[in-house]
Short mmCIF file of C-alpha atoms and ligand atoms in Angstrom, two decimals:
data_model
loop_
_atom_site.label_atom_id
_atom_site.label_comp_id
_atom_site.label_asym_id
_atom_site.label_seq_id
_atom_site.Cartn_x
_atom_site.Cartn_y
_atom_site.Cartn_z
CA UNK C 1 5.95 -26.41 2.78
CA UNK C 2 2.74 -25.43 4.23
CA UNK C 3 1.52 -22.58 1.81
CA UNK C 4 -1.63 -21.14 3.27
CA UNK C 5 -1.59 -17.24 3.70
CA UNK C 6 -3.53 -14.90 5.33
CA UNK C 7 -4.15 -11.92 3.83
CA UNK C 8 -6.02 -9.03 6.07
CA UNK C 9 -6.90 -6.07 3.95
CA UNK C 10 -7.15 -8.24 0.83
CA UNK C 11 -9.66 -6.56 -0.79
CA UNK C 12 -8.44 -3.55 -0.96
CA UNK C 13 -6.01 -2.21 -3.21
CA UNK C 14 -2.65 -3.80 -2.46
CA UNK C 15 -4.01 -6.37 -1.14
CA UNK C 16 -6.15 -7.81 -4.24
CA UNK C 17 -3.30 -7.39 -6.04
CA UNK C 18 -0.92 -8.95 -3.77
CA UNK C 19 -3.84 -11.91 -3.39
CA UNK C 20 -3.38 -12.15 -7.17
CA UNK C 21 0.79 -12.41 -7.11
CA UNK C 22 0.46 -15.07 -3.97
CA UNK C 23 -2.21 -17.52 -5.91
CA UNK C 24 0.08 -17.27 -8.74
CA UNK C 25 3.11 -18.42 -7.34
CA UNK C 26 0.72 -21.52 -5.98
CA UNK C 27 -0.14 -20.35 -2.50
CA UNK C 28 -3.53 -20.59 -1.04
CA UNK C 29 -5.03 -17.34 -0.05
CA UNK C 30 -7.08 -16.66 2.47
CA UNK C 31 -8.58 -13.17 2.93
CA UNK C 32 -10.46 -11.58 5.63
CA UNK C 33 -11.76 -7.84 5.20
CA UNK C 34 -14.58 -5.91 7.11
CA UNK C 35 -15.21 -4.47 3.79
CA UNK C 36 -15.25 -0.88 5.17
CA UNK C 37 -13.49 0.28 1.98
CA UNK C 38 -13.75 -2.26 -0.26
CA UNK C 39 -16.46 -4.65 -1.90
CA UNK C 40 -16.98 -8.57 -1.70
CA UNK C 41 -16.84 -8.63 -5.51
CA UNK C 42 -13.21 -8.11 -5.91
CA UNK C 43 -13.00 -11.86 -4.75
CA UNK C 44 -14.74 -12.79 -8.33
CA UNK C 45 -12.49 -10.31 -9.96
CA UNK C 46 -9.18 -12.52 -8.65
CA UNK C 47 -11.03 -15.55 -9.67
CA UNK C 48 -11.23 -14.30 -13.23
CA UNK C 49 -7.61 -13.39 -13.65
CA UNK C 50 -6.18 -16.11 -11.72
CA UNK C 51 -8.52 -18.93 -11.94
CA UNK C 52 -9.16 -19.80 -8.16
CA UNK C 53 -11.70 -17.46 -5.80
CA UNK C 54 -9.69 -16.88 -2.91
CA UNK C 55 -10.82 -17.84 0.32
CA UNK C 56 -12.81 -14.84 2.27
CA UNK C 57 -14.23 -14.32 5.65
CA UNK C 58 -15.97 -10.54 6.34
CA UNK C 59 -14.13 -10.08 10.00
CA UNK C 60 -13.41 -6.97 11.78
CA UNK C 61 -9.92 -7.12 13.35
CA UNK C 62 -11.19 -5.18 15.86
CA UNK C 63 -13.29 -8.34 17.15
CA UNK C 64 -10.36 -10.18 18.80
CA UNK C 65 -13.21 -13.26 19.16
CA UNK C 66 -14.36 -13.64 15.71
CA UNK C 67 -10.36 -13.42 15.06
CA UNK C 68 -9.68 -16.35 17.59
CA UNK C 69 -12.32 -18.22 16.27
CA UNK C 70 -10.91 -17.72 12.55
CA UNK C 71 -7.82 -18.93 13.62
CA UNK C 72 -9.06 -22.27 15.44
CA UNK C 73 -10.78 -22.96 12.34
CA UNK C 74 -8.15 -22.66 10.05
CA UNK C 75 -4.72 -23.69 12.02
CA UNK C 76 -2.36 -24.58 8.50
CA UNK C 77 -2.00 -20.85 8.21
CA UNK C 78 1.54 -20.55 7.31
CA UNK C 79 1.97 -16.33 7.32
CA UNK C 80 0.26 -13.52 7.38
CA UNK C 81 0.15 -10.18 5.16
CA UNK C 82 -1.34 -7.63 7.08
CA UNK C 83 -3.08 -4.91 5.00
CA UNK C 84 -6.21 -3.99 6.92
CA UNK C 85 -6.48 -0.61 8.51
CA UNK C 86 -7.70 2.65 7.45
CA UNK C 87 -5.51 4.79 5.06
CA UNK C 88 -6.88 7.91 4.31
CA UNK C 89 -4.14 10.87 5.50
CA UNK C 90 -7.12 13.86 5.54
CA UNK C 91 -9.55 11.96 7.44
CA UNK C 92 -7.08 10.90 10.12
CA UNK C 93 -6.32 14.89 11.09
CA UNK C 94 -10.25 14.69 11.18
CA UNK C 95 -11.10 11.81 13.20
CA UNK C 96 -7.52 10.71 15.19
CA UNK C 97 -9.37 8.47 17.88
CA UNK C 98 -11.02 6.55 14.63
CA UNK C 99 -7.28 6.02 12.87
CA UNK C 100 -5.60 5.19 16.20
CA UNK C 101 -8.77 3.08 17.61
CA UNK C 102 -8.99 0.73 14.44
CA UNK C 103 -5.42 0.44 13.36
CA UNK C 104 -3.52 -0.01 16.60
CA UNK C 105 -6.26 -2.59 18.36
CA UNK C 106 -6.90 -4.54 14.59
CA UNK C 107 -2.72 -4.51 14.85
CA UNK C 108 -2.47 -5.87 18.67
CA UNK C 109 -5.92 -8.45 18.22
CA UNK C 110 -3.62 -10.08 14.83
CA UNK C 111 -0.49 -10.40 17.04
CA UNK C 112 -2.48 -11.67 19.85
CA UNK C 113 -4.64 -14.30 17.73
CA UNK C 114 -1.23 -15.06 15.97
CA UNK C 115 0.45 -16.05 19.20
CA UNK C 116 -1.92 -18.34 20.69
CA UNK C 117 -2.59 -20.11 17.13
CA UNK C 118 1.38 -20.62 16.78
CA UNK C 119 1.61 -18.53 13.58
CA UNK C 120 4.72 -16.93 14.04
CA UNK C 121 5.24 -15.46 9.76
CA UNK C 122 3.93 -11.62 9.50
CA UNK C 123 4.49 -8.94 6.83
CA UNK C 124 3.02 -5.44 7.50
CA UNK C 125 2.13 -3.16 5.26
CA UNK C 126 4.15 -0.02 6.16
CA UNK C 127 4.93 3.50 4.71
CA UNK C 128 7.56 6.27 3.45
CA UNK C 129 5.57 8.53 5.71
CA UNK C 130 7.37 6.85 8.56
CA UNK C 131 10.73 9.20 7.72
CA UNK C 132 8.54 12.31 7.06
CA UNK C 133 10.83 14.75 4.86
CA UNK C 134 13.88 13.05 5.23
CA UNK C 135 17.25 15.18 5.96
CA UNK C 136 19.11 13.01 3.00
CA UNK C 137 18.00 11.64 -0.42
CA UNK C 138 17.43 8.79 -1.32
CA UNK C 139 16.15 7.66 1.71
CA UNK C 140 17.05 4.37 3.14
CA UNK C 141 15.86 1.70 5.83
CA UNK C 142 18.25 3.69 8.40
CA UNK C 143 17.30 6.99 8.11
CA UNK C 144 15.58 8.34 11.39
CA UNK C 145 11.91 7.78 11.53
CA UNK C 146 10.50 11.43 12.67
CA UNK C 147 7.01 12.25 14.01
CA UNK C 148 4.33 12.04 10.76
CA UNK C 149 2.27 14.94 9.66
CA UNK C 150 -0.97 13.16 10.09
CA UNK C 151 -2.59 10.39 12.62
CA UNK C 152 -2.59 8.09 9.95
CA UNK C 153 1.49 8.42 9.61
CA UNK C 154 1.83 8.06 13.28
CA UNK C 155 -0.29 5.01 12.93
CA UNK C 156 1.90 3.06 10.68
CA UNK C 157 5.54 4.23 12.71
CA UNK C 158 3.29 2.87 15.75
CA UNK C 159 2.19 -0.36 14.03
CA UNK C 160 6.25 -1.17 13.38
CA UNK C 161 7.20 -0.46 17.02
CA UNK C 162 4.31 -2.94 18.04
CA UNK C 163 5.55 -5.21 15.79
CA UNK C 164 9.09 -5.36 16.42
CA UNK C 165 8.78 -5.60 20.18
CA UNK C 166 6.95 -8.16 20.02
CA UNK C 167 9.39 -9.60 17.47
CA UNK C 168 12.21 -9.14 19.90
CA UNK C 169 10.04 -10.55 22.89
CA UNK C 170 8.42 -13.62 21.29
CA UNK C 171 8.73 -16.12 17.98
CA UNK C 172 7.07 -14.05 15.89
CA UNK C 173 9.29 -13.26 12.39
CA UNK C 174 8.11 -9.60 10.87
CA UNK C 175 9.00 -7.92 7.80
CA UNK C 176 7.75 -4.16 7.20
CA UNK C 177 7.52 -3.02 3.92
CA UNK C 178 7.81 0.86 3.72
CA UNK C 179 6.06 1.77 0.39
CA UNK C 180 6.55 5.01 -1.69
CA UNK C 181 3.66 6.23 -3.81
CA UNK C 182 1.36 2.77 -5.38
CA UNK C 183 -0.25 3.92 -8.29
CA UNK C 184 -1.41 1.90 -11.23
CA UNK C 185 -3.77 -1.16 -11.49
CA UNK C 186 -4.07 -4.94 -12.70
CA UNK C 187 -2.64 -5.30 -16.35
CA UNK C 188 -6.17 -7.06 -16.74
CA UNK C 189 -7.85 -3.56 -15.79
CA UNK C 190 -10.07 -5.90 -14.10
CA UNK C 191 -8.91 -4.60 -10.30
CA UNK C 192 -7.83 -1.71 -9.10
CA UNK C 193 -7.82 1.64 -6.74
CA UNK C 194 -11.65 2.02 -5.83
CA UNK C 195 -11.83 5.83 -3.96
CA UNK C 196 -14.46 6.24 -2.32
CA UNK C 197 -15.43 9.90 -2.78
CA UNK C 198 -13.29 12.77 -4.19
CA UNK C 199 -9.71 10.74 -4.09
CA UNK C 200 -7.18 12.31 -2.08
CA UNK C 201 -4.44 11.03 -3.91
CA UNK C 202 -2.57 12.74 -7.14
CA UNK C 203 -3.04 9.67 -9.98
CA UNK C 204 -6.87 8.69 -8.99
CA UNK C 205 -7.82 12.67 -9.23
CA UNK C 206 -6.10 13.08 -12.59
CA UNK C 207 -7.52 10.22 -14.08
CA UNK C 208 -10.82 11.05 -13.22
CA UNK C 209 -10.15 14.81 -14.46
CA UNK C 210 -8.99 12.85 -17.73
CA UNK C 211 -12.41 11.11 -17.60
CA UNK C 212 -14.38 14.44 -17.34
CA UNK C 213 -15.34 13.26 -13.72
CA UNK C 214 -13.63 15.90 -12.50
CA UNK C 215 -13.28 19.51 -13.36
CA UNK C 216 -9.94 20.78 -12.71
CA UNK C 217 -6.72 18.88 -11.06
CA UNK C 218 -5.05 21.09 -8.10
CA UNK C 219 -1.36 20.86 -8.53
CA UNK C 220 -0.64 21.77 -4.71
CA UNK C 221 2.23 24.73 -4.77
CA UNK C 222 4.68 25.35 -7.29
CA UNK C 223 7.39 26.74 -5.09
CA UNK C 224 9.00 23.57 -3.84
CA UNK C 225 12.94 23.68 -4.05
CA UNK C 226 12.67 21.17 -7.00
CA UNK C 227 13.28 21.13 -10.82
CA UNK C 228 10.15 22.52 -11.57
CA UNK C 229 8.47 23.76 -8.40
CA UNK C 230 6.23 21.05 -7.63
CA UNK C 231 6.59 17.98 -4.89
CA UNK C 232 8.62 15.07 -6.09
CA UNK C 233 7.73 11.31 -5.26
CA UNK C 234 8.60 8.00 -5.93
CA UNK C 235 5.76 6.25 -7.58
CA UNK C 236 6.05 2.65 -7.90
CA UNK C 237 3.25 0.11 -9.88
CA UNK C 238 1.38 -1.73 -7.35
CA UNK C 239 1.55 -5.14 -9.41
CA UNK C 240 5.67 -4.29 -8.37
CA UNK C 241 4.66 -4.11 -4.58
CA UNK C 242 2.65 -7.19 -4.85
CA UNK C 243 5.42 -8.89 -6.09
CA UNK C 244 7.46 -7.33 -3.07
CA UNK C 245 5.11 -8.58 -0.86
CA UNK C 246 5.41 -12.67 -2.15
CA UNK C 247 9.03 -11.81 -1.71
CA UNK C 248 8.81 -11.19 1.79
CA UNK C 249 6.60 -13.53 2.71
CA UNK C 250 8.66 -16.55 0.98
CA UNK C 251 11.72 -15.04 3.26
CA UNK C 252 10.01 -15.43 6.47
CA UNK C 253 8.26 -18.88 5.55
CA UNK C 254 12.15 -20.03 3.96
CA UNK C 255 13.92 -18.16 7.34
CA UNK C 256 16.09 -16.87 5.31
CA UNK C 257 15.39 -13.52 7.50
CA UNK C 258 18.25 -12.03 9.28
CA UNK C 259 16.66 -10.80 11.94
CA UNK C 260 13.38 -11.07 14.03
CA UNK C 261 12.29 -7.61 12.82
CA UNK C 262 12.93 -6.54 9.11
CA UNK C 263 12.21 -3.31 6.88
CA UNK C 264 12.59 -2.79 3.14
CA UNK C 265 11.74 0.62 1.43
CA UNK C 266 9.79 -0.15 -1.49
CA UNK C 267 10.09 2.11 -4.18
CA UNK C 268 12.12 2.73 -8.03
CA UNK C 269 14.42 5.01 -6.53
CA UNK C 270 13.08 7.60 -9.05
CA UNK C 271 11.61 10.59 -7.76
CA UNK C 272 8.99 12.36 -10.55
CA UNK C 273 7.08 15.99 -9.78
CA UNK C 274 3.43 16.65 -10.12
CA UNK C 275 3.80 18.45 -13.77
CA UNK C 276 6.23 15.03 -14.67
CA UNK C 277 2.79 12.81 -13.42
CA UNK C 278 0.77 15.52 -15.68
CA UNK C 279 3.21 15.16 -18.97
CA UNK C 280 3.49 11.70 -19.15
CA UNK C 281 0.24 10.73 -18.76
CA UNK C 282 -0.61 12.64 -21.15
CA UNK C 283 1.50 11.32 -23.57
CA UNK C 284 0.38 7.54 -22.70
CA UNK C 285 -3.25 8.67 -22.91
CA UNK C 286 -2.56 11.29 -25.66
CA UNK C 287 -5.90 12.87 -23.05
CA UNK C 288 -5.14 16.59 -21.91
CA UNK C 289 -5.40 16.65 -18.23
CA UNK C 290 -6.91 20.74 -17.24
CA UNK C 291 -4.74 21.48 -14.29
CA UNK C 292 -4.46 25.03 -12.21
CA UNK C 293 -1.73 26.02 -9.49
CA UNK C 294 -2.87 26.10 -6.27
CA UNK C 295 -1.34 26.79 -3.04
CA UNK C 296 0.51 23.93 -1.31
CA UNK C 297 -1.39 21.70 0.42
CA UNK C 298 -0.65 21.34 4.36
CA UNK C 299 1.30 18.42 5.78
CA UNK C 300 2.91 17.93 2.59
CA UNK C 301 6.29 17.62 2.12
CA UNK C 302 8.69 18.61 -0.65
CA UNK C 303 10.52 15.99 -2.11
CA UNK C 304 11.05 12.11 -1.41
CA UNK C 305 12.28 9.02 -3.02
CA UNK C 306 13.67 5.74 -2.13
CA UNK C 307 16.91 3.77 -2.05
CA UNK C 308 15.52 0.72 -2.82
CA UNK C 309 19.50 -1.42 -2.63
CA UNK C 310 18.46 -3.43 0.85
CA UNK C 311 14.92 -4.78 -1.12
CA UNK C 312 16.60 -5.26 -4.46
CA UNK C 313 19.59 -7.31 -2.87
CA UNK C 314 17.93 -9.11 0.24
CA UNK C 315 14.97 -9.82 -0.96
CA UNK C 316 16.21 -10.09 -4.51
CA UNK C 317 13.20 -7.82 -5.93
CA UNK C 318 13.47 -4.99 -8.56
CA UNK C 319 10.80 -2.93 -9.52
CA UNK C 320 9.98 -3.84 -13.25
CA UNK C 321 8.14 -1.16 -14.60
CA UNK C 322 8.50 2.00 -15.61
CA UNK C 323 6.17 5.72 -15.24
CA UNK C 324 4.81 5.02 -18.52
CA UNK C 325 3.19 1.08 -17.85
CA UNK C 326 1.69 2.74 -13.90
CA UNK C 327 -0.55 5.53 -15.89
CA UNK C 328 -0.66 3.14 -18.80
CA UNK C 329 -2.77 0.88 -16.37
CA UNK C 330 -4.36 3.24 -14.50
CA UNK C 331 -6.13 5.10 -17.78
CA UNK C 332 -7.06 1.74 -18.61
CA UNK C 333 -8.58 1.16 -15.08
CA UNK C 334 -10.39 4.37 -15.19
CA UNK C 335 -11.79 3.95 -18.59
CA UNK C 336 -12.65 0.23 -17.24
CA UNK C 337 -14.42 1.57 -14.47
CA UNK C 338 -16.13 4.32 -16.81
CA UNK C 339 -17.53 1.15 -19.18
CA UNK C 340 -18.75 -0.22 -16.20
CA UNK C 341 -21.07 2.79 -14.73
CA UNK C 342 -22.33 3.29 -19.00
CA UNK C 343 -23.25 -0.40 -19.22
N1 UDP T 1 -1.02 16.36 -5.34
C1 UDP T 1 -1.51 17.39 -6.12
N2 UDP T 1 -2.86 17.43 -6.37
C2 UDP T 1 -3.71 16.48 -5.88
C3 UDP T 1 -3.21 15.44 -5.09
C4 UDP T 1 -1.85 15.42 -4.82
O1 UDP T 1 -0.76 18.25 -6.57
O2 UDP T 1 -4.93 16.58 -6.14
C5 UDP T 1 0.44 16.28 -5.09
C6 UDP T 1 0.86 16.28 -3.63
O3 UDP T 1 1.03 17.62 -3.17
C7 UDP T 1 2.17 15.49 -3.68
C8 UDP T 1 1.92 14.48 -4.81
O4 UDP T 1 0.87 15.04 -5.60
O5 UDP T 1 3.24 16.33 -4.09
C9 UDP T 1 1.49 13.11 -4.32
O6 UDP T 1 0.39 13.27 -3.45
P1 UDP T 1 -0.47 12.01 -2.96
O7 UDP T 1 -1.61 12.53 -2.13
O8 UDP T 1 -0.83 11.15 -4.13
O9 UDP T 1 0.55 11.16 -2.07
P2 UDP T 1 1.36 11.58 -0.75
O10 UDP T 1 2.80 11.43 -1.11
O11 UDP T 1 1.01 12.97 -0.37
O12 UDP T 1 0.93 10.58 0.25
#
């Protein structure tokens, strides 16, 4: 079976790590990033833990020539992983044109360089914030999608309708995978989340409060309708979504798909709080973590978690680990990063 993937995005978080899962399993990887977000070195950092340097090409999907001209050089790609776009929620209510500009056209260019180079296998790297605060918990694949609070939200729910049009219209096979919260890094500590700036996200800012980087974590409003107050989400260990991700891709190049357009929620099916993130790591990292309440933070919603049945029986995945292993690996990520800026 022709086993050469493309990964777009494959620096970047998910995507190293899904890189990693794919050139376990004994596919060829072939990444292309405009390195926006993300640095060249990452491809040495795969080499080290897996003992082949991926393939890389620095393209910007928004250059639908340079992404024609990839694809007429290499024509034994067998499926793609699509990854690349810009993810950060804040700076999508900041700059919309930006979010909708890069990931709808990179989105369209990949479908359009896909169809004239007969590569009909795509997985796209979707989101929870597709369903916004769902009306019934745990959500699953059928639950209405509803308008997103930010750009980049609408972004993704646009990316899938794209997608499965073109799905229903041509040859092309598509799986979306609709992720929860990734946190946590390589058991290696030798990849992992890079944020560029102050981190937006919960399990970056705490570890770097851990790491004295930062001052004080902002637990955003403690007057959710929840167990204790704070918002509830299901966090799921990105070496799990990688895994996902060879899943889906081995589906599509197998056609064991049932239809032309598929989506799998990706998450435990666990939903933990803010002060749950707070207590358990720090019991892992036995490091206090200085926190204050603060007053929610907007576009947020309350509570969300996954039903995760239609991944774990179609594409016969499971998350495998648990809250403790994702901050586990992502103190040890920090404090990998930390050695790095001493030396
Ligand atoms: N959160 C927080 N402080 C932070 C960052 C996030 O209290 O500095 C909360 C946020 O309100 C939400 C949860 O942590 O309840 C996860 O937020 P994150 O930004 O990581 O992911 P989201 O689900 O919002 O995309």
């Amino acid at each position: 079976m022709a086993n050469k993937i493309l990964v777009t995005g494959g620096a970047g978080y998910i995507g190293s790590h899904t890189s990693i899962v794919l050139q376990e399993a004994g596919f060829e990887v072939h990444i292309i990033d405009n390195l926006s977000n993300s640095d060249a070195a990452v491809m040495d950092r795969i080499a080290e833990i897996t003992g082949k340097i991926p393939g890389f090409t620095q393209l910007d999907l928004c250059n639908s020539e340079d992404l024609h001209a990839f694809f007429d050089k290499h024509p034994d790609i067998a499926g793609v992983i699509h990854f690349a776009a810009h993810k950060s929620v804040n700076e999508s209510s900041t700059y919309p044109l930006k979010y909708y500009h890069n990931n709808l056209t990179g989105t369209i260019n990949l479908l359009q360089a896909m169809q004239r180079a007969n590569c009909h296998n795509l997985v796209f790297s979707s989101s929870c914030t597709v369903y916004g605060q769902p009306d019934q918990l745990p959500v699953s694949e059928d639950a209405p999608l509803k308008k997103a609070f930010s750009p980049y939200g609408n972004t993704k729910r646009m990316c899938e309708e794209i997608i499965h049009d073109q799905a229903e219209a041509d040859s092309l096979q598509a799986v979306a995978l609709r992720y929860f919260n990734p946190i946590g890094a390589h058991h290696s500590a030798r990849i992992g989340e890079l944020p560029v700036g102050i981190p937006n996200n919960l399990v970056p800012y705490l570890t770097q409060t851990a790491a004295g980087k930062r001052d004080s974590l902002k637990v955003f409003g403690q007057d959710y309708d929840t167990h204790d107050g704070t918002g509830i989400r299901d966090y799921i260990h990105v070496v799990d979504l990688a895994e996902a991700h060879l899943k889906a891709i081995s589906r599509l190049l197998e056609q064991k798909n049932k239809e032309a357009f598929e989506v799998f929620n990706l998450g435990t099916g666990t939903g933990y709080s803010v002060l749950d993130i707070i207590k358990t790591f720090e019991k892992v990292s036995g490091v206090r973590v200085t926190h204050e309440i603060t007053d929610r933070r907007a576009g947020d919603i309350e509570k969300v978690w996954a039903d995760p049945a239609k991944a774990n029986r179609e594409l016969g995945w499971k998350a495998r680990f648990g809250l403790d292993d994702m901050l586990r690996s992502a103190w040890a990520w920090e404090q990998s990063l930390a050695s790095r800026n001493d030396s």
